[in-house]
Amino acid sequence: MQVTAAASGIIRAARGDAAQSGSQIPQPISRNRSEDLVEAARHQDVLFVLLGAVMVLAMHAGFAFLELGTVRGKNQVNALVKILADFAMSTLAYFFVGYGVAYGTGFLVGADTLAMANGYELTKFFFLLTFAAAIPAIVSGGIAERARFYPQLVATALIVGAVYPFFEGIAWNGRFGIQDVLASNFGAAFHDFAGSVVVHAVGGWIGLIAVVFLGARRGRYNKDGGVSSHPPSSIPFLALGAWILTVGWFGFNVMSAQTLDKISGLVAVNSLMAMVGGTLVALVVGRNDPGFVHNGPLAGLVAVCAGSDLMHPVGALFTGGVAGALFVLLFPVVQNRWKIDDVLGVWPLHGLCGAWGGLAAGIFGTKAFGGLGGVSFISQLIGTGIGIGVALVGGVIVYGGLKRVVGIRLDQESEFNGADLSVHKISATPERDPVL
């Protein structure tokens, strides 16, 4: 360990000084200095990961305001409540079940055990929980304005407790030996540093299944083939959500190192370059549309997560630019041509840009493209495919089962009145509420 080496250097220097002065340093003092350095490093790691967890927790406010600004005014309160309630349900599901599924350990032990190593394992749980809870937050944007509230909470528990951690364990904990097989056959395991596939692609493809099972919002598509426009209710709130997500993303990516000695400025600058690439391409391809412009940096950041620790900044810039173009070009195709009513475009933004990020890590992470190497495109292709497969199967089981058993969609009257009044009995502007 670097800490131990540093401690040894300090001890040797101290002994040298002591030899010159004719005195001796007692052995217990040397041992205590080494232990102090190790303890200090442990404290720093706990604080480092905790700060990352807080930054990613703040991103959930970004999810909330991005959805609030995109949906119609009669569903704004529902967007805010859903994100908060989903996070609470995700915490319980991941604490009691999901973390154990992914990492084979749990927290139903004594507090003295949990407090070992300054509670680092608990802090790591908190950090990874904020990733897990992003899955229902992603799905929420796709199913907005017509999903029943409590069945969606049940879906959140099932996804965060079982579906997501199943693939998380494969990718980040080597479960089932799949990573070993990829490494032995293709020279490198599947690499996803901060979750392009593990978090975003999985969330986006589950969201696609949920949107398909729900169906389009009533009145969205006309019998003559026309499409009714539902423009964003608040560009300022949409922009606020995008900015909160963008800032928090640097905790999402950089703090994925999980220990302070592994922190890398390369991850930070690659995230920055991908964000810039996504923004500028979305600005040009989207012809100054503010919705596209503010989703552009998110597309770039989604894509760079996987290879942010490997790529050259120019490769990250290209990765983000491609992602920005993917979102802008495919969003209207999905909505207008394929008539998939994905309200926030979570499938193109997270599902497709996340999959592109998994593949891009296998291209721009190689030394041939200026990266650090140690990555295989074939392993990236297979790992990305497995993640998408898990998302599709899990999404069908969860949403197909709930649709059959309890129903997942608001009735026609409730949807017409809006989820704010139908579910929460208040609107975002209550002074305008009708007398009920």
CSV table of C-alpha atoms in Angstrom, one decimal:
chain,number,residue,atom,x,y,z
A,1,MET,CA,0.0,0.0,0.0
A,2,GLN,CA,1.1,3.6,-0.7
A,3,VAL,CA,0.4,4.6,2.9
A,4,THR,CA,2.6,1.8,4.3
A,5,ALA,CA,5.4,2.8,2.0
A,6,ALA,CA,5.1,6.5,3.0
A,7,ALA,CA,5.1,5.5,6.7
A,8,SER,CA,8.3,3.4,6.1
A,9,GLY,CA,10.0,6.4,4.5
A,10,ILE,CA,9.1,8.6,7.4
A,11,ILE,CA,10.4,6.1,9.9
A,12,ARG,CA,13.7,5.6,8.0
A,13,ALA,CA,14.2,9.4,7.9
A,14,ALA,CA,13.5,9.7,11.6
A,15,ARG,CA,16.0,6.9,12.3
A,16,GLY,CA,18.6,8.6,10.2
A,17,ASP,CA,18.2,11.9,12.1
A,18,ALA,CA,18.4,10.0,15.3
A,19,ALA,CA,21.6,8.2,14.3
A,20,GLN,CA,23.2,11.5,13.5
A,21,SER,CA,22.3,12.9,16.9
A,22,GLY,CA,23.4,9.8,18.7
A,23,SER,CA,19.9,9.0,20.1
A,24,GLN,CA,17.6,6.2,19.3
A,25,ILE,CA,13.9,6.2,18.5
A,26,PRO,CA,11.9,3.6,20.5
A,27,GLN,CA,10.2,1.0,18.3
A,28,PRO,CA,6.7,1.7,19.6
A,29,ILE,CA,6.9,5.3,18.4
A,30,SER,CA,7.7,4.1,14.8
A,31,ARG,CA,4.9,1.6,14.9
A,32,ASN,CA,2.4,4.2,16.1
A,33,ARG,CA,3.4,6.6,13.3
A,34,SER,CA,2.7,3.9,10.7
A,35,GLU,CA,-0.6,3.1,12.3
A,36,ASP,CA,-1.5,6.8,12.4
A,37,LEU,CA,-0.8,7.2,8.7
A,38,VAL,CA,-3.0,4.2,7.9
A,39,GLU,CA,-5.8,5.5,10.1
A,40,ALA,CA,-5.6,8.9,8.5
A,41,ALA,CA,-5.9,7.4,5.1
A,42,ARG,CA,-8.9,5.5,6.2
A,43,HIS,CA,-10.5,8.6,7.5
A,44,GLN,CA,-9.8,10.4,4.2
A,45,ASP,CA,-11.4,7.5,2.2
A,46,VAL,CA,-14.6,7.7,4.3
A,47,LEU,CA,-14.9,11.4,3.8
A,48,PHE,CA,-14.0,11.1,0.1
A,49,VAL,CA,-16.8,8.6,-0.6
A,50,LEU,CA,-19.2,10.4,1.7
A,51,LEU,CA,-18.8,13.6,-0.3
A,52,GLY,CA,-19.3,11.7,-3.5
A,53,ALA,CA,-22.5,10.2,-2.1
A,54,VAL,CA,-23.8,13.6,-1.1
A,55,MET,CA,-23.0,15.0,-4.6
A,56,VAL,CA,-24.9,12.1,-6.3
A,57,LEU,CA,-27.7,12.4,-3.8
A,58,ALA,CA,-28.1,16.1,-5.0
A,59,MET,CA,-28.4,14.8,-8.5
A,60,HIS,CA,-31.8,13.4,-7.6
A,61,ALA,CA,-33.0,17.0,-7.2
A,62,GLY,CA,-31.8,17.4,-10.8
A,63,PHE,CA,-33.9,14.4,-11.9
A,64,ALA,CA,-36.9,16.0,-10.2
A,65,PHE,CA,-36.6,19.4,-11.8
A,66,LEU,CA,-35.7,18.0,-15.2
A,67,GLU,CA,-39.0,16.0,-15.1
A,68,LEU,CA,-40.9,18.9,-13.6
A,69,GLY,CA,-39.9,21.3,-16.3
A,70,THR,CA,-40.7,18.8,-19.1
A,71,VAL,CA,-44.1,17.5,-18.1
A,72,ARG,CA,-47.3,19.5,-18.4
A,73,GLY,CA,-48.3,21.8,-15.5
A,74,LYS,CA,-50.9,19.4,-14.1
A,75,ASN,CA,-48.2,16.8,-13.4
A,76,GLN,CA,-45.4,18.9,-11.8
A,77,VAL,CA,-46.1,18.0,-8.2
A,78,ASN,CA,-46.3,14.3,-9.0
A,79,ALA,CA,-42.8,14.6,-10.6
A,80,LEU,CA,-41.3,16.0,-7.4
A,81,VAL,CA,-43.0,13.5,-5.1
A,82,LYS,CA,-42.2,10.5,-7.2
A,83,ILE,CA,-38.4,11.2,-7.2
A,84,LEU,CA,-38.3,11.6,-3.4
A,85,ALA,CA,-40.5,8.6,-2.7
A,86,ASP,CA,-38.6,6.4,-5.2
A,87,PHE,CA,-35.4,7.3,-3.4
A,88,ALA,CA,-36.8,6.4,0.0
A,89,MET,CA,-38.1,3.1,-1.4
A,90,SER,CA,-34.7,2.5,-3.1
A,91,THR,CA,-32.9,3.0,0.2
A,92,LEU,CA,-34.9,0.2,1.9
A,93,ALA,CA,-34.7,-2.2,-1.0
A,94,TYR,CA,-30.9,-1.7,-1.5
A,95,PHE,CA,-30.1,-1.8,2.2
A,96,PHE,CA,-32.0,-5.0,3.1
A,97,VAL,CA,-31.7,-6.9,-0.2
A,98,GLY,CA,-30.0,-5.2,-3.2
A,99,TYR,CA,-26.5,-4.6,-1.7
A,100,GLY,CA,-26.3,-8.2,-0.7
A,101,VAL,CA,-27.4,-9.4,-4.1
A,102,ALA,CA,-24.6,-7.4,-5.7
A,103,TYR,CA,-21.8,-7.8,-3.1
A,104,GLY,CA,-22.7,-10.9,-1.0
A,105,THR,CA,-22.8,-9.0,2.3
A,106,GLY,CA,-25.4,-7.3,4.4
A,107,PHE,CA,-25.9,-5.0,7.3
A,108,LEU,CA,-27.9,-7.0,9.8
A,109,VAL,CA,-25.0,-7.3,12.2
A,110,GLY,CA,-23.9,-5.4,15.3
A,111,ALA,CA,-23.2,-1.7,15.1
A,112,ASP,CA,-19.7,-2.5,16.4
A,113,THR,CA,-19.1,-4.5,13.2
A,114,LEU,CA,-20.6,-1.8,11.0
A,115,ALA,CA,-18.3,0.8,12.6
A,116,MET,CA,-15.1,-1.0,11.7
A,117,ALA,CA,-12.7,0.8,9.4
A,118,ASN,CA,-14.5,4.0,10.4
A,119,GLY,CA,-17.7,2.7,8.8
A,120,TYR,CA,-16.2,2.7,5.3
A,121,GLU,CA,-18.5,-0.1,4.2
A,122,LEU,CA,-21.6,1.9,5.2
A,123,THR,CA,-20.3,4.9,3.4
A,124,LYS,CA,-19.7,2.8,0.3
A,125,PHE,CA,-23.3,1.5,0.6
A,126,PHE,CA,-24.6,5.1,0.7
A,127,PHE,CA,-22.5,6.0,-2.4
A,128,LEU,CA,-23.7,3.0,-4.4
A,129,LEU,CA,-27.2,3.5,-3.2
A,130,THR,CA,-27.4,6.8,-5.0
A,131,PHE,CA,-26.4,5.0,-8.2
A,132,ALA,CA,-29.0,2.3,-7.6
A,133,ALA,CA,-31.7,4.9,-6.9
A,134,ALA,CA,-31.0,6.6,-10.3
A,135,ILE,CA,-32.6,3.6,-12.0
A,136,PRO,CA,-36.2,4.4,-10.9
A,137,ALA,CA,-35.4,8.2,-11.3
A,138,ILE,CA,-34.6,7.5,-15.0
A,139,VAL,CA,-37.7,5.3,-15.5
A,140,SER,CA,-39.8,8.0,-13.9
A,141,GLY,CA,-39.1,10.4,-16.7
A,142,GLY,CA,-40.3,8.0,-19.4
A,143,ILE,CA,-43.6,7.0,-17.7
A,144,ALA,CA,-44.5,10.5,-16.6
A,145,GLU,CA,-48.1,11.8,-16.6
A,146,ARG,CA,-50.0,8.4,-16.7
A,147,ALA,CA,-48.4,5.9,-14.2
A,148,ARG,CA,-50.1,4.9,-11.0
A,149,PHE,CA,-48.1,6.0,-8.0
A,150,TYR,CA,-48.0,3.1,-5.6
A,151,PRO,CA,-47.5,0.3,-8.2
A,152,GLN,CA,-44.5,2.3,-9.4
A,153,LEU,CA,-43.1,2.3,-5.8
A,154,VAL,CA,-43.5,-1.5,-5.9
A,155,ALA,CA,-41.6,-1.6,-9.2
A,156,THR,CA,-38.9,0.5,-7.7
A,157,ALA,CA,-38.4,-1.9,-4.8
A,158,LEU,CA,-38.2,-4.9,-7.2
A,159,ILE,CA,-35.8,-3.2,-9.6
A,160,VAL,CA,-33.5,-1.8,-7.0
A,161,GLY,CA,-33.7,-4.9,-4.8
A,162,ALA,CA,-33.2,-7.5,-7.6
A,163,VAL,CA,-32.9,-6.5,-11.2
A,164,TYR,CA,-30.3,-3.8,-11.0
A,165,PRO,CA,-28.0,-5.4,-8.4
A,166,PHE,CA,-28.0,-8.7,-10.4
A,167,PHE,CA,-26.1,-7.0,-13.2
A,168,GLU,CA,-24.2,-4.7,-10.8
A,169,GLY,CA,-22.7,-7.8,-9.1
A,170,ILE,CA,-21.7,-9.2,-12.5
A,171,ALA,CA,-20.0,-6.0,-13.7
A,172,TRP,CA,-18.5,-4.6,-10.4
A,173,ASN,CA,-18.1,-7.6,-8.2
A,174,GLY,CA,-17.2,-10.4,-10.6
A,175,ARG,CA,-20.3,-12.5,-9.7
A,176,PHE,CA,-20.9,-15.7,-11.6
A,177,GLY,CA,-17.4,-15.7,-13.1
A,178,ILE,CA,-18.5,-13.8,-16.3
A,179,GLN,CA,-15.7,-11.2,-15.9
A,180,ASP,CA,-13.1,-13.9,-15.6
A,181,VAL,CA,-14.3,-15.6,-18.8
A,182,LEU,CA,-14.2,-12.3,-20.7
A,183,ALA,CA,-10.7,-11.6,-19.4
A,184,SER,CA,-9.3,-15.0,-20.2
A,185,ASN,CA,-10.8,-15.1,-23.7
A,186,PHE,CA,-10.5,-11.5,-24.9
A,187,GLY,CA,-7.6,-10.1,-22.8
A,188,ALA,CA,-9.6,-7.8,-20.5
A,189,ALA,CA,-12.8,-7.9,-18.5
A,190,PHE,CA,-15.8,-5.7,-19.2
A,191,HIS,CA,-15.0,-2.2,-18.0
A,192,ASP,CA,-17.5,0.3,-16.8
A,193,PHE,CA,-15.8,2.7,-14.4
A,194,ALA,CA,-18.8,4.8,-13.4
A,195,GLY,CA,-21.9,3.2,-14.9
A,196,SER,CA,-22.6,4.0,-18.6
A,197,VAL,CA,-24.1,0.5,-18.9
A,198,VAL,CA,-24.5,-0.6,-15.3
A,199,VAL,CA,-26.6,2.4,-14.3
A,200,HIS,CA,-27.7,4.4,-17.4
A,201,ALA,CA,-28.2,1.7,-20.1
A,202,VAL,CA,-29.9,-0.6,-17.6
A,203,GLY,CA,-32.2,2.3,-16.5
A,204,GLY,CA,-33.0,3.4,-20.0
A,205,TRP,CA,-33.9,0.0,-21.3
A,206,ILE,CA,-36.0,-0.8,-18.3
A,207,GLY,CA,-37.7,2.6,-18.9
A,208,LEU,CA,-38.4,1.6,-22.5
A,209,ILE,CA,-40.2,-1.6,-21.4
A,210,ALA,CA,-42.2,0.4,-18.8
A,211,VAL,CA,-43.2,2.9,-21.5
A,212,VAL,CA,-44.3,0.2,-23.9
A,213,PHE,CA,-46.4,-1.6,-21.2
A,214,LEU,CA,-48.0,1.7,-20.2
A,215,GLY,CA,-48.8,2.9,-23.7
A,216,ALA,CA,-49.0,6.5,-24.8
A,217,ARG,CA,-50.6,9.4,-23.0
A,218,ARG,CA,-54.2,9.8,-24.1
A,219,GLY,CA,-54.6,12.2,-26.9
A,220,ARG,CA,-50.8,12.1,-27.7
A,221,TYR,CA,-51.3,10.3,-31.1
A,222,ASN,CA,-54.4,10.9,-33.3
A,223,LYS,CA,-56.2,8.4,-35.4
A,224,ASP,CA,-55.2,10.2,-38.5
A,225,GLY,CA,-51.5,9.6,-37.6
A,226,GLY,CA,-50.9,13.1,-36.3
A,227,VAL,CA,-49.0,13.9,-33.1
A,228,SER,CA,-50.3,16.3,-30.5
A,229,SER,CA,-47.6,18.6,-29.2
A,230,HIS,CA,-46.9,18.6,-25.4
A,231,PRO,CA,-44.2,21.2,-25.0
A,232,PRO,CA,-42.2,21.5,-21.8
A,233,SER,CA,-44.1,23.4,-19.1
A,234,SER,CA,-41.0,25.3,-17.8
A,235,ILE,CA,-37.8,25.7,-19.6
A,236,PRO,CA,-36.2,27.4,-16.5
A,237,PHE,CA,-36.9,24.4,-14.3
A,238,LEU,CA,-35.8,22.0,-17.1
A,239,ALA,CA,-32.5,23.9,-17.3
A,240,LEU,CA,-32.1,24.0,-13.5
A,241,GLY,CA,-32.5,20.2,-13.4
A,242,ALA,CA,-29.9,19.8,-16.1
A,243,TRP,CA,-27.4,22.0,-14.3
A,244,ILE,CA,-27.9,20.2,-11.0
A,245,LEU,CA,-27.3,16.9,-12.7
A,246,THR,CA,-24.3,18.2,-14.6
A,247,VAL,CA,-22.5,19.5,-11.5
A,248,GLY,CA,-23.3,16.4,-9.5
A,249,TRP,CA,-22.0,14.2,-12.2
A,250,PHE,CA,-18.4,15.1,-11.4
A,251,GLY,CA,-19.0,13.4,-8.0
A,252,PHE,CA,-20.7,10.5,-9.9
A,253,ASN,CA,-17.6,10.0,-12.0
A,254,VAL,CA,-14.6,11.2,-10.1
A,255,MET,CA,-15.7,9.6,-6.7
A,256,SER,CA,-16.2,6.3,-8.4
A,257,ALA,CA,-12.6,5.7,-7.6
A,258,GLN,CA,-13.9,5.0,-4.0
A,259,THR,CA,-10.6,5.6,-2.4
A,260,LEU,CA,-8.6,8.9,-2.3
A,261,ASP,CA,-5.4,7.3,-3.6
A,262,LYS,CA,-7.1,6.3,-6.8
A,263,ILE,CA,-8.6,9.8,-7.6
A,264,SER,CA,-7.7,10.9,-11.1
A,265,GLY,CA,-7.8,14.3,-12.8
A,266,LEU,CA,-8.1,12.4,-16.0
A,267,VAL,CA,-11.7,11.4,-15.0
A,268,ALA,CA,-12.6,15.0,-14.2
A,269,VAL,CA,-11.3,16.4,-17.4
A,270,ASN,CA,-12.8,13.6,-19.5
A,271,SER,CA,-16.1,14.2,-17.9
A,272,LEU,CA,-15.8,17.9,-18.7
A,273,MET,CA,-14.8,17.3,-22.4
A,274,ALA,CA,-17.7,14.9,-22.9
A,275,MET,CA,-20.1,17.3,-21.4
A,276,VAL,CA,-18.9,20.1,-23.7
A,277,GLY,CA,-19.0,17.8,-26.7
A,278,GLY,CA,-22.6,16.8,-26.0
A,279,THR,CA,-23.6,20.4,-25.4
A,280,LEU,CA,-22.2,21.8,-28.6
A,281,VAL,CA,-23.3,19.0,-30.9
A,282,ALA,CA,-26.8,19.2,-29.4
A,283,LEU,CA,-26.8,23.0,-29.9
A,284,VAL,CA,-25.9,22.7,-33.6
A,285,VAL,CA,-27.9,19.5,-34.5
A,286,GLY,CA,-30.9,20.6,-32.4
A,287,ARG,CA,-30.9,24.1,-34.0
A,288,ASN,CA,-30.8,26.0,-30.7
A,289,ASP,CA,-33.7,24.1,-29.2
A,290,PRO,CA,-33.3,24.7,-25.4
A,291,GLY,CA,-34.6,21.2,-24.5
A,292,PHE,CA,-32.0,19.6,-26.7
A,293,VAL,CA,-29.2,22.0,-25.6
A,294,HIS,CA,-29.8,21.1,-21.9
A,295,ASN,CA,-30.0,17.4,-22.5
A,296,GLY,CA,-26.8,17.5,-24.6
A,297,PRO,CA,-24.4,17.6,-21.7
A,298,LEU,CA,-26.4,14.8,-20.0
A,299,ALA,CA,-26.0,12.7,-23.1
A,300,GLY,CA,-22.3,13.3,-23.2
A,301,LEU,CA,-21.9,12.5,-19.4
A,302,VAL,CA,-23.9,9.3,-19.7
A,303,ALA,CA,-21.6,8.1,-22.5
A,304,VAL,CA,-18.3,8.9,-20.9
A,305,CYS,CA,-18.9,7.2,-17.5
A,306,ALA,CA,-17.6,3.8,-18.7
A,307,GLY,CA,-14.3,5.0,-20.1
A,308,SER,CA,-13.7,8.2,-18.2
A,309,ASP,CA,-10.7,6.7,-16.4
A,310,LEU,CA,-9.1,5.4,-19.6
A,311,MET,CA,-9.7,7.8,-22.5
A,312,HIS,CA,-7.7,10.7,-23.8
A,313,PRO,CA,-9.7,14.0,-23.4
A,314,VAL,CA,-10.0,14.2,-27.2
A,315,GLY,CA,-11.6,10.8,-27.2
A,316,ALA,CA,-13.9,11.8,-24.4
A,317,LEU,CA,-14.9,14.9,-26.5
A,318,PHE,CA,-15.8,12.8,-29.5
A,319,THR,CA,-17.7,10.3,-27.3
A,320,GLY,CA,-19.8,13.1,-25.8
A,321,GLY,CA,-20.4,14.7,-29.2
A,322,VAL,CA,-21.7,11.4,-30.7
A,323,ALA,CA,-23.9,11.0,-27.7
A,324,GLY,CA,-25.4,14.5,-28.1
A,325,ALA,CA,-26.1,13.7,-31.8
A,326,LEU,CA,-27.7,10.4,-30.9
A,327,PHE,CA,-30.1,12.0,-28.5
A,328,VAL,CA,-31.1,14.9,-30.7
A,329,LEU,CA,-31.6,12.7,-33.8
A,330,LEU,CA,-33.4,9.8,-32.2
A,331,PHE,CA,-35.7,11.6,-29.8
A,332,PRO,CA,-38.1,12.8,-32.5
A,333,VAL,CA,-37.8,9.5,-34.3
A,334,VAL,CA,-38.9,7.6,-31.2
A,335,GLN,CA,-41.7,10.1,-30.4
A,336,ASN,CA,-43.1,10.9,-33.9
A,337,ARG,CA,-42.2,8.0,-36.2
A,338,TRP,CA,-42.2,5.0,-33.9
A,339,LYS,CA,-44.9,6.6,-31.6
A,340,ILE,CA,-43.3,5.5,-28.4
A,341,ASP,CA,-44.4,8.1,-25.8
A,342,ASP,CA,-41.2,8.4,-23.8
A,343,VAL,CA,-41.8,11.7,-22.2
A,344,LEU,CA,-38.3,12.8,-21.3
A,345,GLY,CA,-36.6,10.6,-23.9
A,346,VAL,CA,-35.0,8.3,-21.3
A,347,TRP,CA,-34.4,5.5,-23.8
A,348,PRO,CA,-32.3,7.5,-26.2
A,349,LEU,CA,-30.7,9.6,-23.5
A,350,HIS,CA,-29.8,6.8,-21.0
A,351,GLY,CA,-30.5,3.5,-22.9
A,352,LEU,CA,-28.8,4.3,-26.2
A,353,CYS,CA,-26.2,6.8,-25.0
A,354,GLY,CA,-25.3,4.5,-22.2
A,355,ALA,CA,-24.8,1.6,-24.6
A,356,TRP,CA,-22.7,3.8,-26.8
A,357,GLY,CA,-20.6,4.7,-23.8
A,358,GLY,CA,-19.9,1.0,-23.1
A,359,LEU,CA,-18.7,0.5,-26.6
A,360,ALA,CA,-16.8,3.8,-26.8
A,361,ALA,CA,-14.7,2.7,-23.8
A,362,GLY,CA,-13.6,-0.2,-25.9
A,363,ILE,CA,-12.6,2.1,-28.7
A,364,PHE,CA,-11.2,5.3,-27.2
A,365,GLY,CA,-9.8,3.5,-24.1
A,366,THR,CA,-7.3,1.6,-26.2
A,367,LYS,CA,-3.8,2.8,-26.7
A,368,ALA,CA,-4.4,3.0,-30.4
A,369,PHE,CA,-6.7,6.0,-29.7
A,370,GLY,CA,-4.6,7.6,-27.1
A,371,GLY,CA,-6.1,5.8,-24.1
A,372,LEU,CA,-4.5,3.9,-21.3
A,373,GLY,CA,-5.3,0.5,-22.7
A,374,GLY,CA,-6.3,-2.6,-20.7
A,375,VAL,CA,-9.7,-2.8,-22.4
A,376,SER,CA,-11.2,-5.1,-25.0
A,377,PHE,CA,-13.9,-4.0,-27.5
A,378,ILE,CA,-15.3,-7.5,-27.7
A,379,SER,CA,-15.6,-7.6,-23.9
A,380,GLN,CA,-17.3,-4.2,-24.0
A,381,LEU,CA,-19.7,-5.4,-26.6
A,382,ILE,CA,-20.6,-8.6,-24.7
A,383,GLY,CA,-20.9,-6.8,-21.4
A,384,THR,CA,-23.1,-4.1,-22.8
A,385,GLY,CA,-25.3,-6.8,-24.4
A,386,ILE,CA,-25.6,-8.6,-21.1
A,387,GLY,CA,-26.6,-5.4,-19.3
A,388,ILE,CA,-29.3,-4.7,-21.9
A,389,GLY,CA,-30.5,-8.3,-21.7
A,390,VAL,CA,-30.9,-8.1,-17.9
A,391,ALA,CA,-32.7,-4.8,-18.2
A,392,LEU,CA,-35.2,-6.1,-20.8
A,393,VAL,CA,-35.9,-9.4,-19.0
A,394,GLY,CA,-36.2,-7.7,-15.6
A,395,GLY,CA,-38.4,-4.9,-17.0
A,396,VAL,CA,-40.8,-7.4,-18.6
A,397,ILE,CA,-41.0,-9.4,-15.4
A,398,VAL,CA,-41.6,-6.4,-13.2
A,399,TYR,CA,-43.9,-4.2,-15.3
A,400,GLY,CA,-45.6,-7.1,-17.1
A,401,GLY,CA,-46.3,-8.7,-13.7
A,402,LEU,CA,-47.6,-5.5,-12.1
A,403,LYS,CA,-49.8,-4.7,-15.1
A,404,ARG,CA,-51.4,-8.1,-14.9
A,405,VAL,CA,-51.8,-8.2,-11.1
A,406,VAL,CA,-52.7,-4.6,-10.0
A,407,GLY,CA,-52.5,-2.4,-13.1
A,408,ILE,CA,-49.9,0.3,-13.7
A,409,ARG,CA,-51.9,3.1,-15.4
A,410,LEU,CA,-54.1,5.9,-14.2
A,411,ASP,CA,-57.7,5.7,-15.3
A,412,GLN,CA,-58.9,8.1,-18.0
A,413,GLU,CA,-60.4,10.7,-15.7
A,414,SER,CA,-57.4,10.8,-13.4
A,415,GLU,CA,-55.0,11.2,-16.3
A,416,PHE,CA,-57.1,14.0,-17.8
A,417,ASN,CA,-57.2,15.9,-14.5
A,418,GLY,CA,-53.5,15.3,-14.0
A,419,ALA,CA,-51.6,13.3,-11.4
A,420,ASP,CA,-51.2,16.4,-9.2
A,421,LEU,CA,-54.9,16.6,-8.4
A,422,SER,CA,-55.7,12.9,-8.9
A,423,VAL,CA,-52.9,11.5,-6.7
A,424,HIS,CA,-51.8,14.4,-4.4
A,425,LYS,CA,-55.0,16.5,-4.2
A,426,ILE,CA,-53.0,19.7,-5.0
A,427,SER,CA,-51.5,21.4,-8.0
A,428,ALA,CA,-48.2,23.3,-8.4
A,429,THR,CA,-50.3,26.5,-8.4
A,430,PRO,CA,-53.1,25.7,-5.9
A,431,GLU,CA,-54.7,29.2,-6.1
A,432,ARG,CA,-55.9,28.0,-9.6
A,433,ASP,CA,-57.3,24.7,-8.4
A,434,PRO,CA,-60.9,24.0,-9.2
A,435,VAL,CA,-63.3,23.4,-6.3
A,436,LEU,CA,-63.5,19.6,-5.8
